[in-house]
């Protein structure tokens, strides 16, 4: 992924429009075809409760670390929103300081938008989940519930259980006996996976909930795989039925595609590309799209496994595995109406991912024919190694600002310690008597917490990345004695510094974290699964 632009000093008010965007103007943008991004800078819990349809979530504390990936071109028009406009205004200033030239905040925020009865929704990654439910309703993707699956297991029925989540999710908990095959790899490897499986063997596709099960089962359905079913409600449904999940499974090895398996996948990918309107491009056409990135946001996405990506990738491409790219489309491409280019080592995985995007309604979607192998064969070099880390801390500050910040390994007895990380990080371990002020709220809340701008302050977080930026903010606000803890709480604990745990001093429930997967309680699981399923009701009624 591209590195964030260096923090720049905005040249007066001309660097950002003096006027906010109105709700009517934003509604027109959302209904139009011009590229722009609508970024909600609130916390994950707030966004989950209600957000504007078409808004992508980037909490304010993550802007410096994610914006270069989310809006690759600094001239991209960006609208930022929150609840009442305060944090959005601050976020807009941050984006301007990072070099973005067309940034405005939504006047009145979500509160005004809702007051004017404009459309909102709740949940996260809603476009992808809504699409999954539409696929289920319109194509009758066969499903099996946890009770029936357990009965088949006890009878000894022949079956293959394929878990289409990420390897990390799979390793934490999975359906007993399940095998890890992330959705982005499913189409490429299914021929070899089922090489010795007869037609009477059930192929069961599961994820954590619903979407990836539906997508994976539908893919195999289109490929002509017999006897395929999706596990209704995934691992959550299994747990709700009272069954134990397997923990620490290590069946992570996927078969290397044989020539026959790859040929079958590529033949199917060609068929889908033609049916779904995916545009294949060669290396020269890719060059043209890369050149367009100098004047517009263009998404260049490598959908292979992490190991393949780090072994060798086309320069400029970022990594987002294909299954997750479909699951989290609003995170992959926050800029509406922007071109998206998918790449793999050949064409199968790129084309299959692009096919799903075309079905979701993305207009300008490309797959690189031949991918990294064709790039290499053309005599061009591939990049290798891990891509740039998102936790870049001081790298997003100008050299002058970074040089002026003071780091410390100790905390004086008279210093006020401000923890600006996540509530879960604060609860896990913080320096005794620390004050928790999440970085997204820092300017708004610190004045009441520390009214004396000459007071000694030490800022910390989990690893030092957030606290370095927070310390710069406090210095700009006029606090004269500010330092941030070198290496954050990780370094502090390694040095055996005193800590306490729990949400001490926090007077209201935090809303910066959103439970997912096995972290959800049973009631939350039930509500979440019902919400997902209800997304498809409008398609069943013919209203979609």
Short mmCIF file of C-alpha atoms in Angstrom, two decimals:
data_model
loop_
_atom_site.label_atom_id
_atom_site.label_comp_id
_atom_site.label_asym_id
_atom_site.label_seq_id
_atom_site.Cartn_x
_atom_site.Cartn_y
_atom_site.Cartn_z
CA UNK A 1 0.00 0.00 0.00
CA UNK A 2 1.23 3.58 -0.59
CA UNK A 3 2.76 5.37 2.35
CA UNK A 4 0.76 8.21 3.91
CA UNK A 5 1.74 11.66 2.67
CA UNK A 6 3.93 13.65 5.03
CA UNK A 7 2.13 15.93 7.46
CA UNK A 8 2.07 19.41 5.96
CA UNK A 9 1.14 22.73 7.50
CA UNK A 10 -2.06 23.94 5.83
CA UNK A 11 -1.61 27.25 4.08
CA UNK A 12 -4.39 29.16 5.78
CA UNK A 13 -8.07 28.54 5.31
CA UNK A 14 -7.68 28.17 1.55
CA UNK A 15 -6.45 24.62 2.07
CA UNK A 16 -9.98 23.64 3.14
CA UNK A 17 -13.35 25.00 2.14
CA UNK A 18 -14.78 27.50 4.60
CA UNK A 19 -18.24 26.01 4.11
CA UNK A 20 -19.40 22.56 5.10
CA UNK A 21 -21.26 20.32 2.70
CA UNK A 22 -25.01 20.30 3.34
CA UNK A 23 -27.16 17.19 3.64
CA UNK A 24 -28.78 17.96 0.29
CA UNK A 25 -25.40 18.35 -1.40
CA UNK A 26 -24.20 15.09 0.09
CA UNK A 27 -27.34 13.27 -1.03
CA UNK A 28 -26.69 14.54 -4.57
CA UNK A 29 -23.10 13.28 -4.43
CA UNK A 30 -24.27 9.85 -3.29
CA UNK A 31 -26.80 9.69 -6.12
CA UNK A 32 -24.26 10.78 -8.73
CA UNK A 33 -21.44 9.13 -10.64
CA UNK A 34 -18.51 11.36 -9.68
CA UNK A 35 -15.69 9.88 -7.58
CA UNK A 36 -15.75 10.97 -3.94
CA UNK A 37 -15.40 9.42 -0.48
CA UNK A 38 -17.78 9.72 2.45
CA UNK A 39 -15.82 8.86 5.59
CA UNK A 40 -17.45 8.45 8.99
CA UNK A 41 -14.81 9.30 11.62
CA UNK A 42 -16.75 8.20 14.69
CA UNK A 43 -15.93 5.09 16.68
CA UNK A 44 -16.92 1.61 15.55
CA UNK A 45 -19.75 1.28 18.07
CA UNK A 46 -21.29 4.58 17.02
CA UNK A 47 -21.05 3.68 13.34
CA UNK A 48 -22.57 0.26 13.98
CA UNK A 49 -25.57 1.82 15.74
CA UNK A 50 -26.44 4.08 12.80
CA UNK A 51 -24.65 5.60 9.84
CA UNK A 52 -25.35 7.21 6.50
CA UNK A 53 -25.92 4.73 3.70
CA UNK A 54 -22.76 4.85 1.59
CA UNK A 55 -20.40 5.97 4.38
CA UNK A 56 -17.17 4.06 5.04
CA UNK A 57 -15.84 3.85 8.58
CA UNK A 58 -12.37 5.19 9.37
CA UNK A 59 -12.30 6.22 13.04
CA UNK A 60 -10.51 9.51 13.48
CA UNK A 61 -7.66 7.84 15.37
CA UNK A 62 -6.93 5.71 12.28
CA UNK A 63 -6.95 8.43 9.63
CA UNK A 64 -3.18 8.89 9.43
CA UNK A 65 -2.69 5.14 9.10
CA UNK A 66 -5.42 4.28 6.59
CA UNK A 67 -6.23 7.27 4.44
CA UNK A 68 -3.45 6.68 1.88
CA UNK A 69 -4.95 3.26 1.15
CA UNK A 70 -8.55 4.44 1.35
CA UNK A 71 -8.18 7.51 -0.88
CA UNK A 72 -4.93 7.01 -2.83
CA UNK A 73 -5.10 10.34 -4.70
CA UNK A 74 -4.81 13.45 -2.54
CA UNK A 75 -7.11 15.40 -4.85
CA UNK A 76 -10.02 13.03 -4.22
CA UNK A 77 -13.10 14.91 -2.98
CA UNK A 78 -13.71 13.76 0.60
CA UNK A 79 -16.67 14.41 2.90
CA UNK A 80 -16.12 13.55 6.56
CA UNK A 81 -18.97 13.12 9.00
CA UNK A 82 -19.61 12.36 12.66
CA UNK A 83 -22.57 12.95 14.99
CA UNK A 84 -22.61 16.74 15.35
CA UNK A 85 -19.72 18.06 13.25
CA UNK A 86 -17.07 18.62 15.92
CA UNK A 87 -14.88 15.61 15.29
CA UNK A 88 -15.51 15.81 11.54
CA UNK A 89 -14.16 19.36 11.48
CA UNK A 90 -11.04 18.24 13.33
CA UNK A 91 -10.68 15.25 11.00
CA UNK A 92 -11.00 17.48 7.96
CA UNK A 93 -8.13 19.61 9.27
CA UNK A 94 -6.04 16.46 9.69
CA UNK A 95 -6.70 15.43 6.10
CA UNK A 96 -5.77 18.87 4.84
CA UNK A 97 -2.57 18.72 6.86
CA UNK A 98 -1.84 15.37 5.21
CA UNK A 99 -2.05 17.03 1.81
CA UNK A 100 -5.64 16.35 0.74
CA UNK A 101 -6.95 19.31 -1.20
CA UNK A 102 -10.74 18.84 -1.44
CA UNK A 103 -12.07 18.08 2.03
CA UNK A 104 -15.32 19.18 3.66
CA UNK A 105 -17.25 18.17 6.77
CA UNK A 106 -20.96 17.37 6.78
CA UNK A 107 -22.71 20.32 8.40
CA UNK A 108 -24.60 19.13 11.48
CA UNK A 109 -23.32 15.57 11.04
CA UNK A 110 -25.43 12.46 11.37
CA UNK A 111 -27.81 14.29 13.68
CA UNK A 112 -28.80 16.76 10.96
CA UNK A 113 -28.92 13.99 8.34
CA UNK A 114 -31.33 11.95 10.46
CA UNK A 115 -33.39 15.06 11.29
CA UNK A 116 -33.91 15.60 7.56
CA UNK A 117 -35.11 11.98 7.32
CA UNK A 118 -32.38 10.92 4.92
CA UNK A 119 -31.48 7.21 4.74
CA UNK A 120 -29.46 5.55 7.49
CA UNK A 121 -28.63 1.95 8.31
CA UNK A 122 -26.94 0.04 11.12
CA UNK A 123 -24.23 -2.61 11.10
CA UNK A 124 -20.78 -2.82 9.53
CA UNK A 125 -19.76 -3.88 6.01
CA UNK A 126 -23.43 -3.57 5.11
CA UNK A 127 -23.02 -3.44 1.29
CA UNK A 128 -21.32 -6.84 1.28
CA UNK A 129 -23.73 -8.41 3.76
CA UNK A 130 -26.74 -7.04 1.91
CA UNK A 131 -25.30 -8.46 -1.30
CA UNK A 132 -24.82 -11.86 0.31
CA UNK A 133 -28.44 -12.00 1.36
CA UNK A 134 -29.53 -10.97 -2.12
CA UNK A 135 -27.45 -13.79 -3.59
CA UNK A 136 -29.10 -16.21 -1.17
CA UNK A 137 -32.63 -15.10 -2.02
CA UNK A 138 -32.23 -14.76 -5.78
CA UNK A 139 -30.30 -18.00 -6.33
CA UNK A 140 -31.73 -20.32 -3.71
CA UNK A 141 -28.32 -21.24 -2.35
CA UNK A 142 -28.87 -24.52 -0.45
CA UNK A 143 -28.28 -24.38 3.31
CA UNK A 144 -28.04 -26.78 6.22
CA UNK A 145 -28.48 -25.83 9.85
CA UNK A 146 -26.20 -26.81 12.73
CA UNK A 147 -28.60 -29.44 14.13
CA UNK A 148 -28.84 -31.31 10.83
CA UNK A 149 -25.08 -31.07 10.26
CA UNK A 150 -24.43 -32.53 13.70
CA UNK A 151 -26.87 -35.37 13.00
CA UNK A 152 -25.09 -36.16 9.74
CA UNK A 153 -21.75 -36.20 11.56
CA UNK A 154 -23.09 -38.62 14.18
CA UNK A 155 -24.44 -40.90 11.42
CA UNK A 156 -21.02 -40.90 9.78
CA UNK A 157 -22.26 -39.37 6.51
CA UNK A 158 -19.53 -38.55 4.03
CA UNK A 159 -18.81 -34.84 3.99
CA UNK A 160 -16.10 -32.23 3.49
CA UNK A 161 -16.35 -29.10 5.64
CA UNK A 162 -14.58 -26.09 4.16
CA UNK A 163 -14.11 -22.99 6.33
CA UNK A 164 -13.97 -19.90 4.11
CA UNK A 165 -12.86 -17.37 6.75
CA UNK A 166 -9.33 -16.08 7.22
CA UNK A 167 -6.73 -18.56 8.52
CA UNK A 168 -6.53 -16.54 11.75
CA UNK A 169 -10.27 -16.85 12.39
CA UNK A 170 -10.18 -20.55 11.56
CA UNK A 171 -7.31 -21.25 13.96
CA UNK A 172 -9.23 -19.66 16.85
CA UNK A 173 -12.42 -21.69 16.46
CA UNK A 174 -13.89 -23.85 13.73
CA UNK A 175 -16.53 -26.52 13.11
CA UNK A 176 -15.03 -29.84 14.27
CA UNK A 177 -13.17 -31.45 11.39
CA UNK A 178 -13.40 -28.35 9.19
CA UNK A 179 -10.58 -27.44 6.82
CA UNK A 180 -9.37 -23.91 6.13
CA UNK A 181 -9.93 -22.74 2.54
CA UNK A 182 -10.48 -18.94 2.46
CA UNK A 183 -13.13 -17.85 -0.03
CA UNK A 184 -10.59 -16.14 -2.30
CA UNK A 185 -8.82 -19.50 -2.76
CA UNK A 186 -11.90 -21.67 -3.12
CA UNK A 187 -12.44 -21.38 -6.87
CA UNK A 188 -8.76 -21.93 -7.69
CA UNK A 189 -8.29 -25.01 -5.50
CA UNK A 190 -11.68 -26.75 -5.44
CA UNK A 191 -10.90 -29.13 -8.31
CA UNK A 192 -7.89 -30.50 -6.44
CA UNK A 193 -9.65 -30.44 -3.07
CA UNK A 194 -12.40 -32.69 -4.42
CA UNK A 195 -10.17 -34.85 -6.59
CA UNK A 196 -10.89 -38.02 -4.59
CA UNK A 197 -14.40 -37.11 -3.42
CA UNK A 198 -17.43 -38.85 -4.92
CA UNK A 199 -20.70 -37.15 -5.84
CA UNK A 200 -22.43 -38.50 -2.73
CA UNK A 201 -20.10 -36.59 -0.41
CA UNK A 202 -21.61 -33.35 0.86
CA UNK A 203 -19.49 -30.22 0.53
CA UNK A 204 -20.33 -27.95 3.47
CA UNK A 205 -19.22 -24.31 3.31
CA UNK A 206 -19.09 -22.29 6.52
CA UNK A 207 -17.95 -18.94 7.87
CA UNK A 208 -18.61 -17.12 11.15
CA UNK A 209 -22.14 -16.11 10.23
CA UNK A 210 -23.83 -16.01 6.87
CA UNK A 211 -22.21 -13.94 4.11
CA UNK A 212 -19.05 -15.87 3.31
CA UNK A 213 -20.92 -19.19 3.55
CA UNK A 214 -23.43 -17.95 0.99
CA UNK A 215 -20.78 -16.53 -1.32
CA UNK A 216 -18.65 -19.66 -1.19
CA UNK A 217 -21.57 -22.03 -1.70
CA UNK A 218 -22.90 -19.94 -4.59
CA UNK A 219 -19.49 -19.95 -6.26
CA UNK A 220 -19.34 -23.75 -6.15
CA UNK A 221 -22.96 -23.92 -7.25
CA UNK A 222 -22.05 -21.90 -10.36
CA UNK A 223 -18.99 -24.09 -10.92
CA UNK A 224 -21.26 -27.14 -11.08
CA UNK A 225 -20.12 -28.77 -7.84
CA UNK A 226 -22.72 -31.33 -6.81
CA UNK A 227 -24.14 -31.63 -3.29
CA UNK A 228 -22.87 -28.30 -1.95
CA UNK A 229 -24.55 -26.54 0.99
CA UNK A 230 -23.79 -23.52 3.11
CA UNK A 231 -23.88 -23.87 6.90
CA UNK A 232 -26.68 -21.59 8.04
CA UNK A 233 -25.29 -19.04 10.51
CA UNK A 234 -21.81 -20.61 10.49
CA UNK A 235 -19.81 -21.05 13.67
CA UNK A 236 -22.20 -18.70 15.48
CA UNK A 237 -25.12 -20.98 14.66
CA UNK A 238 -23.11 -23.99 15.81
CA UNK A 239 -22.40 -22.36 19.17
CA UNK A 240 -26.01 -21.20 19.57
CA UNK A 241 -27.16 -24.79 19.02
CA UNK A 242 -25.11 -25.77 22.07
CA UNK A 243 -22.26 -27.53 20.27
CA UNK A 244 -18.57 -27.16 21.04
CA UNK A 245 -16.31 -25.52 18.50
CA UNK A 246 -12.86 -26.91 17.82
CA UNK A 247 -10.05 -24.62 18.96
CA UNK A 248 -6.50 -24.35 17.67
CA UNK A 249 -7.08 -26.38 14.49
CA UNK A 250 -4.02 -26.53 12.23
CA UNK A 251 -5.48 -27.92 9.00
CA UNK A 252 -4.31 -24.84 7.15
CA UNK A 253 -2.49 -26.46 4.26
CA UNK A 254 -4.29 -25.98 0.95
CA UNK A 255 -3.35 -28.14 -2.04
CA UNK A 256 -1.11 -26.50 -4.60
CA UNK A 257 -3.14 -26.14 -7.79
CA UNK A 258 -2.33 -28.78 -10.37
CA UNK A 259 -2.24 -27.85 -14.04
CA UNK A 260 -5.67 -29.47 -14.39
CA UNK A 261 -7.07 -27.62 -11.36
CA UNK A 262 -5.72 -24.26 -12.50
CA UNK A 263 -7.02 -24.78 -16.03
CA UNK A 264 -10.51 -25.57 -14.71
CA UNK A 265 -10.46 -22.47 -12.49
CA UNK A 266 -9.30 -20.21 -15.32
CA UNK A 267 -11.88 -21.60 -17.73
CA UNK A 268 -14.60 -20.90 -15.17
CA UNK A 269 -13.15 -17.43 -14.46
CA UNK A 270 -13.31 -16.60 -18.17
CA UNK A 271 -16.96 -17.66 -18.23
CA UNK A 272 -17.81 -15.51 -15.20
CA UNK A 273 -15.90 -12.53 -16.55
CA UNK A 274 -17.94 -12.63 -19.75
CA UNK A 275 -21.25 -13.14 -17.94
CA UNK A 276 -20.63 -10.49 -15.25
CA UNK A 277 -18.85 -7.81 -17.28
CA UNK A 278 -15.32 -8.07 -15.90
CA UNK A 279 -12.74 -6.36 -18.11
CA UNK A 280 -9.44 -8.21 -18.54
CA UNK A 281 -6.43 -5.98 -19.09
CA UNK A 282 -2.87 -6.68 -20.20
CA UNK A 283 0.33 -5.12 -18.86
CA UNK A 284 0.21 -2.09 -21.16
CA UNK A 285 -3.36 -1.34 -20.10
CA UNK A 286 -2.30 -1.79 -16.48
CA UNK A 287 0.41 0.80 -17.07
CA UNK A 288 -2.27 3.22 -18.24
CA UNK A 289 -4.37 2.63 -15.14
CA UNK A 290 -1.34 3.07 -12.88
CA UNK A 291 -0.66 6.36 -14.68
CA UNK A 292 -4.24 7.46 -13.95
CA UNK A 293 -3.43 7.14 -10.24
CA UNK A 294 -1.49 10.40 -10.54
CA UNK A 295 -4.76 12.28 -11.03
CA UNK A 296 -7.49 10.11 -9.45
CA UNK A 297 -7.97 7.37 -6.89
CA UNK A 298 -7.32 3.98 -8.47
CA UNK A 299 -7.45 0.84 -6.34
CA UNK A 300 -4.75 -1.74 -7.12
CA UNK A 301 -5.52 -4.91 -5.15
CA UNK A 302 -3.54 -8.17 -5.04
CA UNK A 303 -5.94 -10.92 -3.90
CA UNK A 304 -3.51 -13.80 -3.35
CA UNK A 305 -2.37 -15.20 0.00
CA UNK A 306 -0.14 -13.10 2.23
CA UNK A 307 2.86 -15.36 1.60
CA UNK A 308 2.47 -15.04 -2.17
CA UNK A 309 2.04 -11.28 -1.92
CA UNK A 310 5.18 -10.87 0.17
CA UNK A 311 7.19 -13.18 -2.06
CA UNK A 312 6.60 -10.97 -5.09
CA UNK A 313 4.01 -8.40 -6.16
CA UNK A 314 3.56 -5.77 -8.84
CA UNK A 315 4.82 -2.42 -7.50
CA UNK A 316 1.99 -0.22 -6.27
CA UNK A 317 -0.39 -3.06 -5.48
CA UNK A 318 -1.70 -3.49 -1.96
CA UNK A 319 -2.88 -6.71 -0.38
CA UNK A 320 -6.47 -7.68 0.35
CA UNK A 321 -7.22 -11.41 0.02
CA UNK A 322 -10.08 -12.07 -2.38
CA UNK A 323 -12.58 -13.49 0.10
CA UNK A 324 -12.12 -10.61 2.50
CA UNK A 325 -12.28 -8.12 -0.37
CA UNK A 326 -15.80 -9.35 -1.10
CA UNK A 327 -16.70 -9.43 2.60
CA UNK A 328 -15.49 -5.86 3.22
CA UNK A 329 -16.01 -4.01 -0.05
CA UNK A 330 -16.71 -0.67 1.65
CA UNK A 331 -13.27 -0.85 3.30
CA UNK A 332 -11.48 -1.88 0.12
CA UNK A 333 -12.85 1.00 -1.96
CA UNK A 334 -14.25 3.92 0.08
CA UNK A 335 -14.06 6.23 -2.96
CA UNK A 336 -17.32 5.85 -4.83
CA UNK A 337 -17.15 5.38 -8.62
CA UNK A 338 -13.39 4.74 -8.66
CA UNK A 339 -11.68 2.12 -10.86
CA UNK A 340 -10.64 -1.12 -9.13
CA UNK A 341 -7.94 -3.45 -10.47
CA UNK A 342 -7.56 -6.98 -9.10
CA UNK A 343 -4.46 -9.07 -9.63
CA UNK A 344 -3.24 -12.59 -8.80
CA UNK A 345 -0.55 -14.84 -10.32
CA UNK A 346 -2.66 -15.75 -13.34
CA UNK A 347 -6.23 -14.69 -13.84
CA UNK A 348 -8.55 -17.01 -11.91
CA UNK A 349 -8.55 -15.44 -8.43
CA UNK A 350 -8.49 -11.88 -9.78
CA UNK A 351 -11.35 -12.53 -12.18
CA UNK A 352 -13.48 -14.34 -9.60
CA UNK A 353 -13.08 -11.46 -7.12
CA UNK A 354 -13.81 -8.94 -9.87
CA UNK A 355 -16.92 -10.92 -10.82
CA UNK A 356 -18.35 -10.51 -7.33
CA UNK A 357 -17.64 -6.77 -7.46
CA UNK A 358 -19.44 -6.45 -10.76
CA UNK A 359 -22.41 -8.30 -9.28
CA UNK A 360 -22.34 -5.89 -6.33
CA UNK A 361 -22.74 -2.99 -8.75
CA UNK A 362 -19.20 -1.64 -9.10
CA UNK A 363 -18.87 -0.26 -12.60
CA UNK A 364 -15.19 0.03 -13.52
CA UNK A 365 -13.65 -3.28 -12.46
CA UNK A 366 -10.60 -4.91 -14.04
CA UNK A 367 -8.64 -8.15 -13.69
CA UNK A 368 -5.02 -8.32 -14.83
CA UNK A 369 -4.74 -11.19 -17.30
CA UNK A 370 -1.61 -13.12 -16.38
CA UNK A 371 -1.02 -11.15 -13.21
CA UNK A 372 2.37 -11.24 -11.55
CA UNK A 373 3.62 -14.03 -13.83
CA UNK A 374 2.96 -12.00 -16.97
CA UNK A 375 4.54 -8.96 -15.29
CA UNK A 376 7.66 -11.01 -14.57
CA UNK A 377 7.74 -12.52 -18.06
CA UNK A 378 7.63 -9.03 -19.55
CA UNK A 379 11.00 -8.38 -17.89
CA UNK A 380 9.68 -6.21 -15.07
CA UNK A 381 10.71 -6.52 -11.45
CA UNK A 382 8.42 -7.55 -8.63
CA UNK A 383 8.55 -6.08 -5.13
CA UNK A 384 9.02 -8.45 -2.22
CA UNK A 385 8.80 -8.35 1.55
CA UNK A 386 6.07 -7.09 3.81
CA UNK A 387 4.17 -4.02 2.69
CA UNK A 388 4.41 -0.83 4.73
CA UNK A 389 3.00 -1.05 8.24
CA UNK A 390 -0.09 0.97 9.09
CA UNK A 391 1.35 1.83 12.51
CA UNK A 392 3.71 4.46 11.17
CA UNK A 393 3.43 6.89 14.08
CA UNK A 394 5.88 9.76 13.62
CA UNK A 395 6.23 9.03 9.91
CA UNK A 396 3.01 10.96 9.34
CA UNK A 397 4.42 14.09 10.98
CA UNK A 398 6.70 16.62 9.38
CA UNK A 399 10.37 16.38 10.34
CA UNK A 400 10.12 19.62 12.33
CA UNK A 401 7.12 18.45 14.36
CA UNK A 402 8.60 14.99 14.95
CA UNK A 403 11.91 16.48 16.09
CA UNK A 404 10.16 18.73 18.61
CA UNK A 405 8.38 15.87 20.39
CA UNK A 406 9.84 14.51 23.60
CA UNK A 407 9.87 10.78 24.38
CA UNK A 408 10.28 9.34 27.83
CA UNK A 409 10.74 5.96 29.48
CA UNK A 410 9.73 7.14 32.95
CA UNK A 411 6.71 8.87 34.44
CA UNK A 412 7.29 11.58 37.05
CA UNK A 413 5.08 11.45 40.11
CA UNK A 414 3.52 14.84 39.31
CA UNK A 415 2.73 14.00 35.67
CA UNK A 416 -0.77 13.33 34.40
CA UNK A 417 -0.79 10.21 32.23
CA UNK A 418 -3.26 10.27 29.33
CA UNK A 419 -4.00 6.94 27.65
CA UNK A 420 -5.26 7.60 24.10
CA UNK A 421 -5.59 3.99 22.90
CA UNK A 422 -8.61 1.74 22.65
CA UNK A 423 -10.77 1.11 25.71
CA UNK A 424 -9.86 -2.59 25.56
CA UNK A 425 -6.16 -1.69 25.64
CA UNK A 426 -6.72 0.67 28.55
CA UNK A 427 -8.71 -1.97 30.42
CA UNK A 428 -6.07 -4.62 29.80
CA UNK A 429 -3.21 -2.57 31.26
CA UNK A 430 -2.57 1.08 32.02
CA UNK A 431 -0.27 3.07 34.25
CA UNK A 432 -1.95 3.65 37.64
CA UNK A 433 -4.08 6.83 37.79
CA UNK A 434 -4.07 7.21 34.00
CA UNK A 435 -6.88 9.16 32.39
CA UNK A 436 -8.46 7.50 29.37
CA UNK A 437 -9.21 9.97 26.56
CA UNK A 438 -9.58 8.22 23.20
CA UNK A 439 -7.56 10.02 20.58
CA UNK A 440 -10.59 10.75 18.42
CA UNK A 441 -11.98 12.91 21.25
CA UNK A 442 -8.70 14.34 22.52
CA UNK A 443 -9.08 18.05 21.69
CA UNK A 444 -12.68 18.06 22.88
CA UNK A 445 -12.17 16.30 26.22
CA UNK A 446 -8.65 17.12 27.35
CA UNK A 447 -9.45 20.71 28.32
CA UNK A 448 -11.79 19.52 31.08
CA UNK A 449 -9.48 16.72 32.16
CA UNK A 450 -6.34 18.90 32.25
CA UNK A 451 -7.27 22.62 32.26
CA UNK A 452 -3.73 23.75 33.18
CA UNK A 453 -1.71 23.90 29.96
CA UNK A 454 1.54 24.05 31.91
CA UNK A 455 0.88 20.72 33.62
CA UNK A 456 3.29 17.85 32.97
CA UNK A 457 1.66 15.34 30.61
CA UNK A 458 2.77 11.87 29.51
CA UNK A 459 0.77 10.34 26.69
CA UNK A 460 0.64 6.61 26.08
CA UNK A 461 -1.19 3.93 24.14
CA UNK A 462 -0.55 0.30 23.32
CA UNK A 463 2.53 0.65 21.11
CA UNK A 464 3.35 4.37 20.96
CA UNK A 465 1.93 5.11 17.50
CA UNK A 466 -1.24 6.85 18.67
CA UNK A 467 0.44 8.59 21.60
CA UNK A 468 3.10 10.17 19.39
CA UNK A 469 0.43 11.82 17.25
CA UNK A 470 -1.60 12.76 20.32
CA UNK A 471 1.44 14.41 21.89
CA UNK A 472 1.88 16.51 18.75
CA UNK A 473 -1.76 17.57 18.97
CA UNK A 474 -1.44 18.58 22.61
CA UNK A 475 1.67 20.62 21.84
CA UNK A 476 -0.18 22.40 19.03
CA UNK A 477 -3.00 23.15 21.51
CA UNK A 478 -0.53 24.99 23.75
CA UNK A 479 0.34 22.34 26.33
CA UNK A 480 3.95 23.13 27.12
CA UNK A 481 5.21 20.06 28.98
CA UNK A 482 4.22 17.03 26.91
CA UNK A 483 6.03 13.74 26.37
CA UNK A 484 4.92 10.40 25.02
CA UNK A 485 5.93 7.05 26.43
CA UNK A 486 8.54 5.40 24.24
CA UNK A 487 7.13 2.11 22.93
CA UNK A 488 3.83 2.58 24.76
CA UNK A 489 2.42 0.13 27.27
CA UNK A 490 4.15 -2.81 25.62
CA UNK A 491 7.54 -1.33 26.44
CA UNK A 492 6.34 -0.24 29.90
CA UNK A 493 5.21 -3.75 30.76
CA UNK A 494 8.42 -5.27 29.37
CA UNK A 495 10.29 -2.99 31.76
CA UNK A 496 8.02 -4.26 34.57
CA UNK A 497 6.49 -0.86 35.21
CA UNK A 498 3.53 -0.67 37.57
CA UNK A 499 0.16 -1.27 35.94
CA UNK A 500 -3.49 -1.60 36.80
CA UNK A 501 -6.34 -3.03 34.77
CA UNK A 502 -10.00 -2.31 34.27
CA UNK A 503 -11.87 0.79 33.15
CA UNK A 504 -10.93 2.81 36.22
CA UNK A 505 -12.22 6.37 36.03
CA UNK A 506 -14.32 5.71 32.91
CA UNK A 507 -17.81 6.93 33.77
CA UNK A 508 -19.73 5.91 30.63
CA UNK A 509 -19.71 2.76 28.52
CA UNK A 510 -17.06 2.96 25.77
CA UNK A 511 -18.29 2.78 22.19
CA UNK A 512 -14.96 2.46 20.39
CA UNK A 513 -14.99 -1.34 20.15
CA UNK A 514 -17.34 -3.68 18.36
CA UNK A 515 -17.47 -7.35 19.31
CA UNK A 516 -17.29 -9.81 16.43
CA UNK A 517 -17.26 -13.56 15.93
CA UNK A 518 -16.75 -15.56 19.13
CA UNK A 519 -16.38 -12.34 21.14
CA UNK A 520 -20.12 -11.77 20.85
CA UNK A 521 -22.45 -12.90 23.59
CA UNK A 522 -25.27 -15.25 22.65
CA UNK A 523 -27.95 -12.53 22.63
CA UNK A 524 -25.76 -10.35 20.44
CA UNK A 525 -25.16 -13.29 18.07
CA UNK A 526 -28.89 -13.88 17.74
CA UNK A 527 -29.65 -10.23 16.99
CA UNK A 528 -26.77 -9.99 14.54
CA UNK A 529 -27.79 -13.10 12.59
CA UNK A 530 -31.43 -12.00 12.48
CA UNK A 531 -30.32 -8.61 11.18
CA UNK A 532 -28.24 -10.22 8.43
CA UNK A 533 -31.10 -12.46 7.32
CA UNK A 534 -33.57 -9.57 7.34
CA UNK A 535 -31.39 -7.73 4.82
CA UNK A 536 -32.62 -10.21 2.24
CA UNK A 537 -36.33 -9.82 2.97
CA UNK A 538 -36.70 -6.91 0.56
CA UNK A 539 -35.36 -9.11 -2.26
CA UNK A 540 -37.77 -11.90 -1.37
CA UNK A 541 -40.56 -9.33 -1.59
CA UNK A 542 -39.30 -8.18 -4.98
CA UNK A 543 -38.33 -4.71 -3.77
CA UNK A 544 -34.55 -5.00 -4.25
#
